[in-house]
């Protein structure tokens, strides 16, 4: 068998660098891993290859040392020469990017310009681009934006009811995130559920550590729960999701919280973690709730109720909802979350089949609904594959 070309997919954070080598035509992952705790004594690269887990300490190594370590690793397993192009997950593309693009100097400058909208993420994504440019000189690189899929939202969906000057002068609006996942899952759902490409509506719930949901009409995002930042919308692992904006004033004026404390409270100490005072991890909470931990149980109930309420809201964004899709670590695996969420939607005609739900939909092409309910399905997301496919499309069009 001829060795197929591989795409290196990079997702660079402020202290971590996730990487995956994807074979895009068959859609399999040859090797994947993460360099984490970067620039600290605990810096380490972990990777998985042929179902075997490996790790290598790179004490005090920063992103550049991680890049060096990844190159050495790829040489050792004889995969480096098969890498033909690189795809980067970039969090914020602002108004400028409505689709993936080949990276050049103008693109990196524009990503930098969007940093004010994602001060933690975009600079880290740029570091990732720098590192791969250093270690893979000459290879084409593509930026794939979390926000791009939602650029099809209209003003009525993306504007906040604030003085319009904030939008005009500072770009204050809803952007939405998880776009690469929604794009992948919506295409999969259309195929798998035999929907008409030009006449269908879906609501997709991407439930991982971060969580958001999206209304899709004929393959295009029309509304989503995340906003200017990923803090808006659903209850998440450590993020609060929707709150009364008046709470910010209350915390500042009455509780004397600083801006930094409010930021940390809402982003890092709220959500499932804040409510349960135990964990941000759904599996841990489900285990604890099963053993009688009432606070873990409460956190899951709030998660499901808020989710159902916002899913029902998104259904108003499309002329008809042909399918409710669950994806992400929680959406693909948590029977309880799907069951409880759909129960809240019973008055709208949604009903889950308990047996199909138990099998995570494996028994029937992902479908987990009762016969008298619209389609409810579990569809696994694959953001890395979506990024790799975009890389192939853009590099092929460049060669033409
Ligand atoms: P990320 O946003 O980091 O990509 P994932 O999509 O991997 O996150 O989702 C992680 C979440 O999925 C965690 O809360 C984890 O507990 C949850 N999860 C994974 N497997 C299960 C399971 N079998 N049951 C319940 N929750 C699960």
GROMACS .gro file of C-alpha atoms and ligand atoms in nm:
model
  427
    1UNK     CA    1   0.000   0.000   0.000
    2UNK     CA    2   0.129   0.347  -0.090
    3UNK     CA    3   0.181   0.577   0.208
    4UNK     CA    4  -0.080   0.852   0.181
    5UNK     CA    5   0.010   1.219   0.239
    6UNK     CA    6  -0.073   1.350   0.586
    7UNK     CA    7  -0.197   1.686   0.716
    8UNK     CA    8  -0.055   1.815   1.044
    9UNK     CA    9  -0.335   1.979   1.244
   10UNK     CA   10  -0.229   2.222   1.518
   11UNK     CA   11  -0.438   2.367   1.799
   12UNK     CA   12  -0.212   2.597   1.998
   13UNK     CA   13  -0.308   2.736   2.340
   14UNK     CA   14  -0.120   2.965   2.575
   15UNK     CA   15   0.053   2.675   2.755
   16UNK     CA   16  -0.028   2.379   2.533
   17UNK     CA   17   0.004   2.267   2.173
   18UNK     CA   18  -0.225   1.991   2.048
   19UNK     CA   19  -0.123   1.814   1.729
   20UNK     CA   20  -0.269   1.544   1.506
   21UNK     CA   21  -0.158   1.382   1.183
   22UNK     CA   22  -0.464   1.319   0.971
   23UNK     CA   23  -0.499   1.119   0.650
   24UNK     CA   24  -0.778   1.326   0.495
   25UNK     CA   25  -0.915   1.098   0.220
   26UNK     CA   26  -0.990   0.803   0.449
   27UNK     CA   27  -1.030   1.031   0.750
   28UNK     CA   28  -0.811   0.848   0.997
   29UNK     CA   29  -0.571   0.986   1.257
   30UNK     CA   30  -0.218   0.842   1.223
   31UNK     CA   31  -0.081   1.001   1.540
   32UNK     CA   32  -0.201   1.263   1.785
   33UNK     CA   33  -0.079   1.426   2.101
   34UNK     CA   34  -0.036   1.731   2.318
   35UNK     CA   35   0.259   1.928   2.448
   36UNK     CA   36   0.138   2.075   2.776
   37UNK     CA   37   0.244   2.271   3.083
   38UNK     CA   38   0.473   2.458   2.844
   39UNK     CA   39   0.733   2.695   2.987
   40UNK     CA   40   0.712   2.519   3.325
   41UNK     CA   41   0.925   2.248   3.488
   42UNK     CA   42   0.640   2.002   3.416
   43UNK     CA   43   0.646   2.061   3.039
   44UNK     CA   44   0.579   1.732   2.864
   45UNK     CA   45   0.481   1.590   2.524
   46UNK     CA   46   0.229   1.303   2.526
   47UNK     CA   47   0.123   1.123   2.212
   48UNK     CA   48  -0.063   0.823   2.090
   49UNK     CA   49   0.052   0.615   1.792
   50UNK     CA   50  -0.090   0.275   1.686
   51UNK     CA   51  -0.300   0.269   2.006
   52UNK     CA   52   0.012   0.303   2.224
   53UNK     CA   53   0.057   0.595   2.462
   54UNK     CA   54   0.398   0.763   2.492
   55UNK     CA   55   0.545   1.065   2.667
   56UNK     CA   56   0.862   1.270   2.679
   57UNK     CA   57   0.950   1.535   2.938
   58UNK     CA   58   1.081   1.866   2.799
   59UNK     CA   59   1.138   2.047   3.132
   60UNK     CA   60   1.093   2.424   3.094
   61UNK     CA   61   1.037   2.380   2.721
   62UNK     CA   62   0.818   2.646   2.562
   63UNK     CA   63   0.628   2.630   2.230
   64UNK     CA   64   0.944   2.630   2.021
   65UNK     CA   65   1.095   2.335   2.214
   66UNK     CA   66   0.760   2.158   2.175
   67UNK     CA   67   0.786   2.212   1.797
   68UNK     CA   68   1.139   2.068   1.803
   69UNK     CA   69   1.017   1.771   2.010
   70UNK     CA   70   0.730   1.703   1.770
   71UNK     CA   71   0.968   1.711   1.469
   72UNK     CA   72   1.201   1.462   1.640
   73UNK     CA   73   0.907   1.241   1.720
   74UNK     CA   74   0.778   1.249   1.361
   75UNK     CA   75   1.125   1.163   1.232
   76UNK     CA   76   1.154   0.873   1.475
   77UNK     CA   77   0.824   0.720   1.361
   78UNK     CA   78   0.911   0.801   0.996
   79UNK     CA   79   0.610   1.023   0.935
   80UNK     CA   80   0.776   1.362   0.887
   81UNK     CA   81   0.828   1.320   0.513
   82UNK     CA   82   0.458   1.239   0.465
   83UNK     CA   83   0.344   1.576   0.604
   84UNK     CA   84   0.242   1.787   0.303
   85UNK     CA   85   0.057   2.077   0.464
   86UNK     CA   86  -0.051   2.220   0.799
   87UNK     CA   87  -0.388   2.333   0.932
   88UNK     CA   88  -0.424   2.564   1.232
   89UNK     CA   89  -0.729   2.605   1.448
   90UNK     CA   90  -0.764   2.981   1.498
   91UNK     CA   91  -1.023   3.090   1.751
   92UNK     CA   92  -1.131   3.434   1.631
   93UNK     CA   93  -1.159   3.550   1.273
   94UNK     CA   94  -1.377   3.852   1.357
   95UNK     CA   95  -1.583   3.991   1.069
   96UNK     CA   96  -1.294   3.944   0.829
   97UNK     CA   97  -1.298   3.563   0.787
   98UNK     CA   98  -1.609   3.374   0.680
   99UNK     CA   99  -1.410   3.073   0.562
  100UNK     CA  100  -1.072   2.905   0.596
  101UNK     CA  101  -0.773   3.069   0.421
  102UNK     CA  102  -0.416   2.993   0.316
  103UNK     CA  103  -0.187   3.170   0.561
  104UNK     CA  104   0.030   3.457   0.437
  105UNK     CA  105   0.157   3.775   0.600
  106UNK     CA  106  -0.172   3.960   0.544
  107UNK     CA  107  -0.361   3.676   0.714
  108UNK     CA  108  -0.134   3.666   1.019
  109UNK     CA  109  -0.167   4.046   1.048
  110UNK     CA  110  -0.548   4.013   1.035
  111UNK     CA  111  -0.544   3.736   1.299
  112UNK     CA  112  -0.334   3.964   1.515
  113UNK     CA  113  -0.582   4.246   1.459
  114UNK     CA  114  -0.860   4.015   1.589
  115UNK     CA  115  -0.663   3.956   1.912
  116UNK     CA  116  -0.854   4.229   2.095
  117UNK     CA  117  -1.162   4.003   2.058
  118UNK     CA  118  -0.979   3.690   2.183
  119UNK     CA  119  -0.680   3.812   2.386
  120UNK     CA  120  -0.600   3.469   2.530
  121UNK     CA  121  -0.648   3.263   2.216
  122UNK     CA  122  -0.541   3.445   1.900
  123UNK     CA  123  -0.188   3.533   2.021
  124UNK     CA  124  -0.140   3.165   2.114
  125UNK     CA  125  -0.267   3.057   1.770
  126UNK     CA  126  -0.010   3.293   1.612
  127UNK     CA  127   0.266   3.132   1.818
  128UNK     CA  128   0.156   2.796   1.673
  129UNK     CA  129   0.186   2.937   1.320
  130UNK     CA  130   0.533   3.075   1.402
  131UNK     CA  131   0.650   2.739   1.537
  132UNK     CA  132   0.533   2.539   1.235
  133UNK     CA  133   0.679   2.800   0.998
  134UNK     CA  134   1.012   2.752   1.178
  135UNK     CA  135   1.008   2.372   1.167
  136UNK     CA  136   0.822   2.307   0.840
  137UNK     CA  137   0.953   2.589   0.617
  138UNK     CA  138   0.789   2.602   0.276
  139UNK     CA  139   0.486   2.388   0.356
  140UNK     CA  140   0.147   2.548   0.285
  141UNK     CA  141  -0.045   2.643   0.600
  142UNK     CA  142  -0.414   2.707   0.642
  143UNK     CA  143  -0.608   2.892   0.914
  144UNK     CA  144  -0.947   2.747   1.010
  145UNK     CA  145  -1.154   2.980   1.228
  146UNK     CA  146  -1.396   2.883   1.507
  147UNK     CA  147  -1.606   3.189   1.426
  148UNK     CA  148  -1.618   3.161   1.045
  149UNK     CA  149  -1.923   2.933   1.016
  150UNK     CA  150  -2.138   3.184   1.205
  151UNK     CA  151  -2.063   3.475   0.972
  152UNK     CA  152  -2.386   3.382   0.790
  153UNK     CA  153  -2.590   3.506   1.091
  154UNK     CA  154  -2.798   3.814   1.010
  155UNK     CA  155  -2.801   4.136   1.211
  156UNK     CA  156  -3.115   4.042   1.402
  157UNK     CA  157  -2.927   3.739   1.539
  158UNK     CA  158  -2.582   3.887   1.592
  159UNK     CA  159  -2.657   4.233   1.733
  160UNK     CA  160  -2.692   4.299   2.106
  161UNK     CA  161  -2.952   4.559   2.203
  162UNK     CA  162  -2.679   4.805   2.299
  163UNK     CA  163  -2.598   5.147   2.150
  164UNK     CA  164  -2.513   5.065   1.788
  165UNK     CA  165  -2.193   5.267   1.814
  166UNK     CA  166  -2.036   4.985   2.018
  167UNK     CA  167  -2.079   4.759   1.716
  168UNK     CA  168  -1.963   5.022   1.468
  169UNK     CA  169  -1.661   5.139   1.667
  170UNK     CA  170  -1.551   4.826   1.853
  171UNK     CA  171  -1.705   4.527   1.673
  172UNK     CA  172  -1.922   4.443   1.977
  173UNK     CA  173  -2.161   4.174   1.846
  174UNK     CA  174  -2.222   3.804   1.874
  175UNK     CA  175  -1.964   3.600   1.679
  176UNK     CA  176  -2.021   3.242   1.803
  177UNK     CA  177  -1.761   2.965   1.830
  178UNK     CA  178  -1.727   2.586   1.771
  179UNK     CA  179  -1.799   2.667   1.404
  180UNK     CA  180  -1.568   2.394   1.270
  181UNK     CA  181  -1.755   2.132   1.472
  182UNK     CA  182  -2.099   2.262   1.368
  183UNK     CA  183  -1.995   2.267   1.001
  184UNK     CA  184  -1.868   1.909   1.019
  185UNK     CA  185  -2.167   1.774   1.214
  186UNK     CA  186  -2.423   1.955   1.001
  187UNK     CA  187  -2.273   1.804   0.682
  188UNK     CA  188  -2.259   1.458   0.841
  189UNK     CA  189  -2.619   1.489   0.964
  190UNK     CA  190  -2.745   1.595   0.622
  191UNK     CA  191  -2.585   1.285   0.465
  192UNK     CA  192  -2.655   1.039   0.744
  193UNK     CA  193  -3.018   1.142   0.794
  194UNK     CA  194  -3.086   1.177   0.417
  195UNK     CA  195  -3.201   1.539   0.450
  196UNK     CA  196  -3.243   1.760   0.142
  197UNK     CA  197  -2.933   1.983   0.118
  198UNK     CA  198  -3.141   2.287   0.018
  199UNK     CA  199  -3.441   2.230   0.245
  200UNK     CA  200  -3.365   2.137   0.603
  201UNK     CA  201  -3.322   2.282   0.950
  202UNK     CA  202  -3.112   2.145   1.236
  203UNK     CA  203  -3.033   2.239   1.593
  204UNK     CA  204  -2.694   2.104   1.702
  205UNK     CA  205  -2.572   2.090   2.063
  206UNK     CA  206  -2.191   2.069   2.090
  207UNK     CA  207  -2.137   1.970   2.453
  208UNK     CA  208  -1.776   1.939   2.566
  209UNK     CA  209  -1.584   2.129   2.833
  210UNK     CA  210  -1.695   2.435   2.642
  211UNK     CA  211  -2.049   2.402   2.514
  212UNK     CA  212  -2.264   2.582   2.260
  213UNK     CA  213  -2.557   2.512   2.032
  214UNK     CA  214  -2.633   2.626   1.680
  215UNK     CA  215  -2.936   2.656   1.453
  216UNK     CA  216  -2.846   2.557   1.097
  217UNK     CA  217  -3.066   2.628   0.794
  218UNK     CA  218  -2.967   2.453   0.469
  219UNK     CA  219  -2.608   2.412   0.588
  220UNK     CA  220  -2.565   2.771   0.715
  221UNK     CA  221  -2.551   2.894   1.074
  222UNK     CA  222  -2.844   3.126   1.150
  223UNK     CA  223  -2.798   3.158   1.525
  224UNK     CA  224  -2.582   3.023   1.805
  225UNK     CA  225  -2.560   3.049   2.183
  226UNK     CA  226  -2.205   3.183   2.228
  227UNK     CA  227  -2.157   3.553   2.167
  228UNK     CA  228  -1.881   3.814   2.164
  229UNK     CA  229  -1.687   3.566   2.379
  230UNK     CA  230  -1.735   3.195   2.455
  231UNK     CA  231  -1.885   3.291   2.793
  232UNK     CA  232  -2.240   3.347   2.666
  233UNK     CA  233  -2.502   3.076   2.639
  234UNK     CA  234  -2.509   2.729   2.789
  235UNK     CA  235  -2.383   2.618   3.130
  236UNK     CA  236  -2.031   2.477   3.070
  237UNK     CA  237  -1.761   2.295   3.266
  238UNK     CA  238  -1.627   2.606   3.438
  239UNK     CA  239  -1.811   2.891   3.256
  240UNK     CA  240  -2.140   3.030   3.381
  241UNK     CA  241  -2.312   3.076   3.046
  242UNK     CA  242  -2.600   3.327   3.050
  243UNK     CA  243  -2.631   3.541   3.361
  244UNK     CA  244  -2.800   3.870   3.443
  245UNK     CA  245  -2.554   4.139   3.323
  246UNK     CA  246  -2.655   4.328   3.639
  247UNK     CA  247  -2.462   4.063   3.832
  248UNK     CA  248  -2.136   4.222   3.712
  249UNK     CA  249  -2.232   4.552   3.875
  250UNK     CA  250  -2.345   4.371   4.188
  251UNK     CA  251  -2.018   4.180   4.218
  252UNK     CA  252  -1.816   4.496   4.165
  253UNK     CA  253  -2.018   4.743   4.373
  254UNK     CA  254  -2.143   4.520   4.656
  255UNK     CA  255  -1.881   4.246   4.678
  256UNK     CA  256  -1.584   4.465   4.569
  257UNK     CA  257  -1.464   4.211   4.314
  258UNK     CA  258  -1.198   4.341   4.075
  259UNK     CA  259  -1.234   4.293   3.697
  260UNK     CA  260  -0.977   4.009   3.718
  261UNK     CA  261  -1.177   3.837   3.994
  262UNK     CA  262  -1.500   3.865   3.797
  263UNK     CA  263  -1.323   3.724   3.490
  264UNK     CA  264  -1.188   3.429   3.684
  265UNK     CA  265  -1.521   3.369   3.862
  266UNK     CA  266  -1.727   3.356   3.542
  267UNK     CA  267  -1.476   3.171   3.323
  268UNK     CA  268  -1.293   2.937   3.560
  269UNK     CA  269  -1.499   2.884   3.877
  270UNK     CA  270  -1.860   2.871   3.759
  271UNK     CA  271  -2.065   2.627   3.552
  272UNK     CA  272  -2.070   2.261   3.657
  273UNK     CA  273  -1.769   2.319   3.883
  274UNK     CA  274  -1.921   2.617   4.061
  275UNK     CA  275  -2.256   2.452   4.124
  276UNK     CA  276  -2.125   2.110   4.224
  277UNK     CA  277  -1.820   2.236   4.417
  278UNK     CA  278  -1.673   1.906   4.303
  279UNK     CA  279  -1.572   1.894   3.937
  280UNK     CA  280  -1.614   2.043   3.590
  281UNK     CA  281  -1.619   1.694   3.441
  282UNK     CA  282  -1.961   1.551   3.354
  283UNK     CA  283  -1.856   1.188   3.397
  284UNK     CA  284  -1.724   1.257   3.748
  285UNK     CA  285  -2.048   1.437   3.835
  286UNK     CA  286  -2.267   1.158   3.700
  287UNK     CA  287  -2.073   0.900   3.904
  288UNK     CA  288  -2.102   1.119   4.216
  289UNK     CA  289  -2.475   1.183   4.159
  290UNK     CA  290  -2.532   0.806   4.119
  291UNK     CA  291  -2.368   0.760   4.460
  292UNK     CA  292  -2.603   1.015   4.620
  293UNK     CA  293  -2.414   1.345   4.587
  294UNK     CA  294  -2.709   1.588   4.565
  295UNK     CA  295  -2.499   1.888   4.463
  296UNK     CA  296  -2.353   1.700   4.166
  297UNK     CA  297  -2.710   1.602   4.076
  298UNK     CA  298  -2.822   1.965   4.099
  299UNK     CA  299  -2.539   2.081   3.872
  300UNK     CA  300  -2.644   1.828   3.605
  301UNK     CA  301  -3.010   1.929   3.636
  302UNK     CA  302  -2.928   2.299   3.588
  303UNK     CA  303  -2.706   2.207   3.289
  304UNK     CA  304  -2.987   2.011   3.120
  305UNK     CA  305  -3.262   2.263   3.194
  306UNK     CA  306  -3.063   2.559   3.061
  307UNK     CA  307  -2.963   2.355   2.758
  308UNK     CA  308  -3.324   2.260   2.678
  309UNK     CA  309  -3.441   2.621   2.719
  310UNK     CA  310  -3.178   2.751   2.477
  311UNK     CA  311  -3.233   2.468   2.227
  312UNK     CA  312  -3.603   2.560   2.220
  313UNK     CA  313  -3.501   2.923   2.159
  314UNK     CA  314  -3.280   2.822   1.866
  315UNK     CA  315  -3.571   2.634   1.709
  316UNK     CA  316  -3.735   2.972   1.650
  317UNK     CA  317  -3.442   3.067   1.423
  318UNK     CA  318  -3.530   2.810   1.153
  319UNK     CA  319  -3.850   2.760   0.953
  320UNK     CA  320  -3.866   2.391   1.053
  321UNK     CA  321  -3.650   2.177   1.278
  322UNK     CA  322  -3.589   1.838   1.112
  323UNK     CA  323  -3.335   1.717   1.364
  324UNK     CA  324  -3.186   1.778   1.706
  325UNK     CA  325  -2.825   1.659   1.710
  326UNK     CA  326  -2.604   1.589   2.013
  327UNK     CA  327  -2.225   1.598   1.974
  328UNK     CA  328  -1.903   1.661   2.175
  329UNK     CA  329  -1.780   1.449   2.468
  330UNK     CA  330  -2.100   1.498   2.672
  331UNK     CA  331  -2.340   1.497   2.376
  332UNK     CA  332  -2.191   1.176   2.236
  333UNK     CA  333  -2.165   0.988   2.566
  334UNK     CA  334  -2.397   1.113   2.838
  335UNK     CA  335  -2.725   0.922   2.827
  336UNK     CA  336  -2.851   1.117   3.125
  337UNK     CA  337  -2.790   1.460   2.974
  338UNK     CA  338  -2.963   1.367   2.648
  339UNK     CA  339  -3.254   1.203   2.828
  340UNK     CA  340  -3.315   1.484   3.075
  341UNK     CA  341  -3.272   1.758   2.814
  342UNK     CA  342  -3.520   1.602   2.574
  343UNK     CA  343  -3.769   1.548   2.858
  344UNK     CA  344  -3.780   1.926   2.904
  345UNK     CA  345  -3.863   1.955   2.532
  346UNK     CA  346  -4.158   1.715   2.555
  347UNK     CA  347  -4.420   1.988   2.515
  348UNK     CA  348  -4.269   2.067   2.172
  349UNK     CA  349  -4.312   1.708   2.056
  350UNK     CA  350  -3.958   1.577   2.112
  351UNK     CA  351  -3.930   1.229   2.265
  352UNK     CA  352  -3.630   1.003   2.315
  353UNK     CA  353  -3.624   0.624   2.277
  354UNK     CA  354  -3.463   0.498   2.601
  355UNK     CA  355  -3.304   0.187   2.443
  356UNK     CA  356  -3.158   0.372   2.145
  357UNK     CA  357  -3.036   0.643   2.384
  358UNK     CA  358  -2.864   0.378   2.596
  359UNK     CA  359  -2.662   0.261   2.294
  360UNK     CA  360  -2.557   0.623   2.218
  361UNK     CA  361  -2.746   0.578   1.891
  362UNK     CA  362  -2.508   0.306   1.770
  363UNK     CA  363  -2.798   0.077   1.688
  364UNK     CA  364  -2.964   0.301   1.425
  365UNK     CA  365  -2.735   0.545   1.237
  366UNK     CA  366  -2.722   0.767   1.541
  367UNK     CA  367  -3.100   0.803   1.575
  368UNK     CA  368  -3.236   0.797   1.931
  369UNK     CA  369  -3.593   0.932   1.896
  370UNK     CA  370  -3.929   0.765   1.935
  371UNK     CA  371  -4.129   0.702   1.619
  372UNK     CA  372  -4.371   0.991   1.685
  373UNK     CA  373  -4.093   1.248   1.748
  374UNK     CA  374  -3.886   1.449   1.500
  375UNK     CA  375  -3.534   1.310   1.455
  376UNK     CA  376  -3.296   1.321   1.751
  377UNK     CA  377  -2.948   1.187   1.674
  378UNK     CA  378  -2.601   1.144   1.820
  379UNK     CA  379  -2.332   1.233   1.565
  380UNK     CA  380  -1.963   1.232   1.657
  381UNK     CA  381  -1.776   1.550   1.576
  382UNK     CA  382  -1.426   1.553   1.423
  383UNK     CA  383  -1.282   1.903   1.414
  384UNK     CA  384  -0.934   1.780   1.318
  385UNK     CA  385  -1.068   1.600   1.012
  386UNK     CA  386  -1.269   1.908   0.910
  387UNK     CA  387  -0.952   2.120   0.939
  388UNK     CA  388  -0.753   1.863   0.736
  389UNK     CA  389  -1.021   1.860   0.465
  390UNK     CA  390  -1.013   2.241   0.443
  391UNK     CA  391  -0.634   2.223   0.405
  392UNK     CA  392  -0.669   1.981   0.114
  393UNK     CA  393  -0.936   2.193  -0.057
  394UNK     CA  394  -0.731   2.512  -0.030
  395UNK     CA  395  -0.395   2.361  -0.124
  396UNK     CA  396  -0.552   2.184  -0.426
  397UNK     CA  397  -0.710   2.508  -0.545
  398UNK     CA  398  -0.370   2.679  -0.509
  399UNK     CA  399  -0.208   2.417  -0.733
  400UNK     CA  400  -0.468   2.460  -1.012
  401LIG     P1  401  -1.330   1.942   2.495
  401LIG     O1  402  -1.423   2.058   2.494
  401LIG     O2  403  -1.214   1.958   2.587
  401LIG     O3  404  -1.295   1.889   2.357
  401LIG     P2  405  -1.479   1.693   2.512
  401LIG     O4  406  -1.562   1.714   2.389
  401LIG     O5  407  -1.374   1.587   2.508
  401LIG     O6  408  -1.418   1.827   2.566
  401LIG     O7  409  -1.582   1.660   2.632
  401LIG     C1  410  -1.539   1.645   2.763
  401LIG     C2  411  -1.661   1.621   2.849
  401LIG     O8  412  -1.726   1.500   2.806
  401LIG     C3  413  -1.627   1.602   2.997
  401LIG     O9  414  -1.718   1.671   3.079
  401LIG     C4  415  -1.644   1.452   3.015
  401LIG    O10  416  -1.677   1.415   3.146
  401LIG     C5  417  -1.761   1.426   2.920
  401LIG     N1  418  -1.773   1.282   2.893
  401LIG     C6  419  -1.687   1.202   2.826
  401LIG     N2  420  -1.731   1.074   2.830
  401LIG     C7  421  -1.845   1.072   2.904
  401LIG     C8  422  -1.936   0.971   2.947
  401LIG     N3  423  -1.919   0.844   2.914
  401LIG     N4  424  -2.042   1.010   3.021
  401LIG     C9  425  -2.061   1.138   3.056
  401LIG     N5  426  -1.980   1.237   3.020
  401LIG    C10  427  -1.872   1.206   2.944
   0.00000   0.00000   0.00000
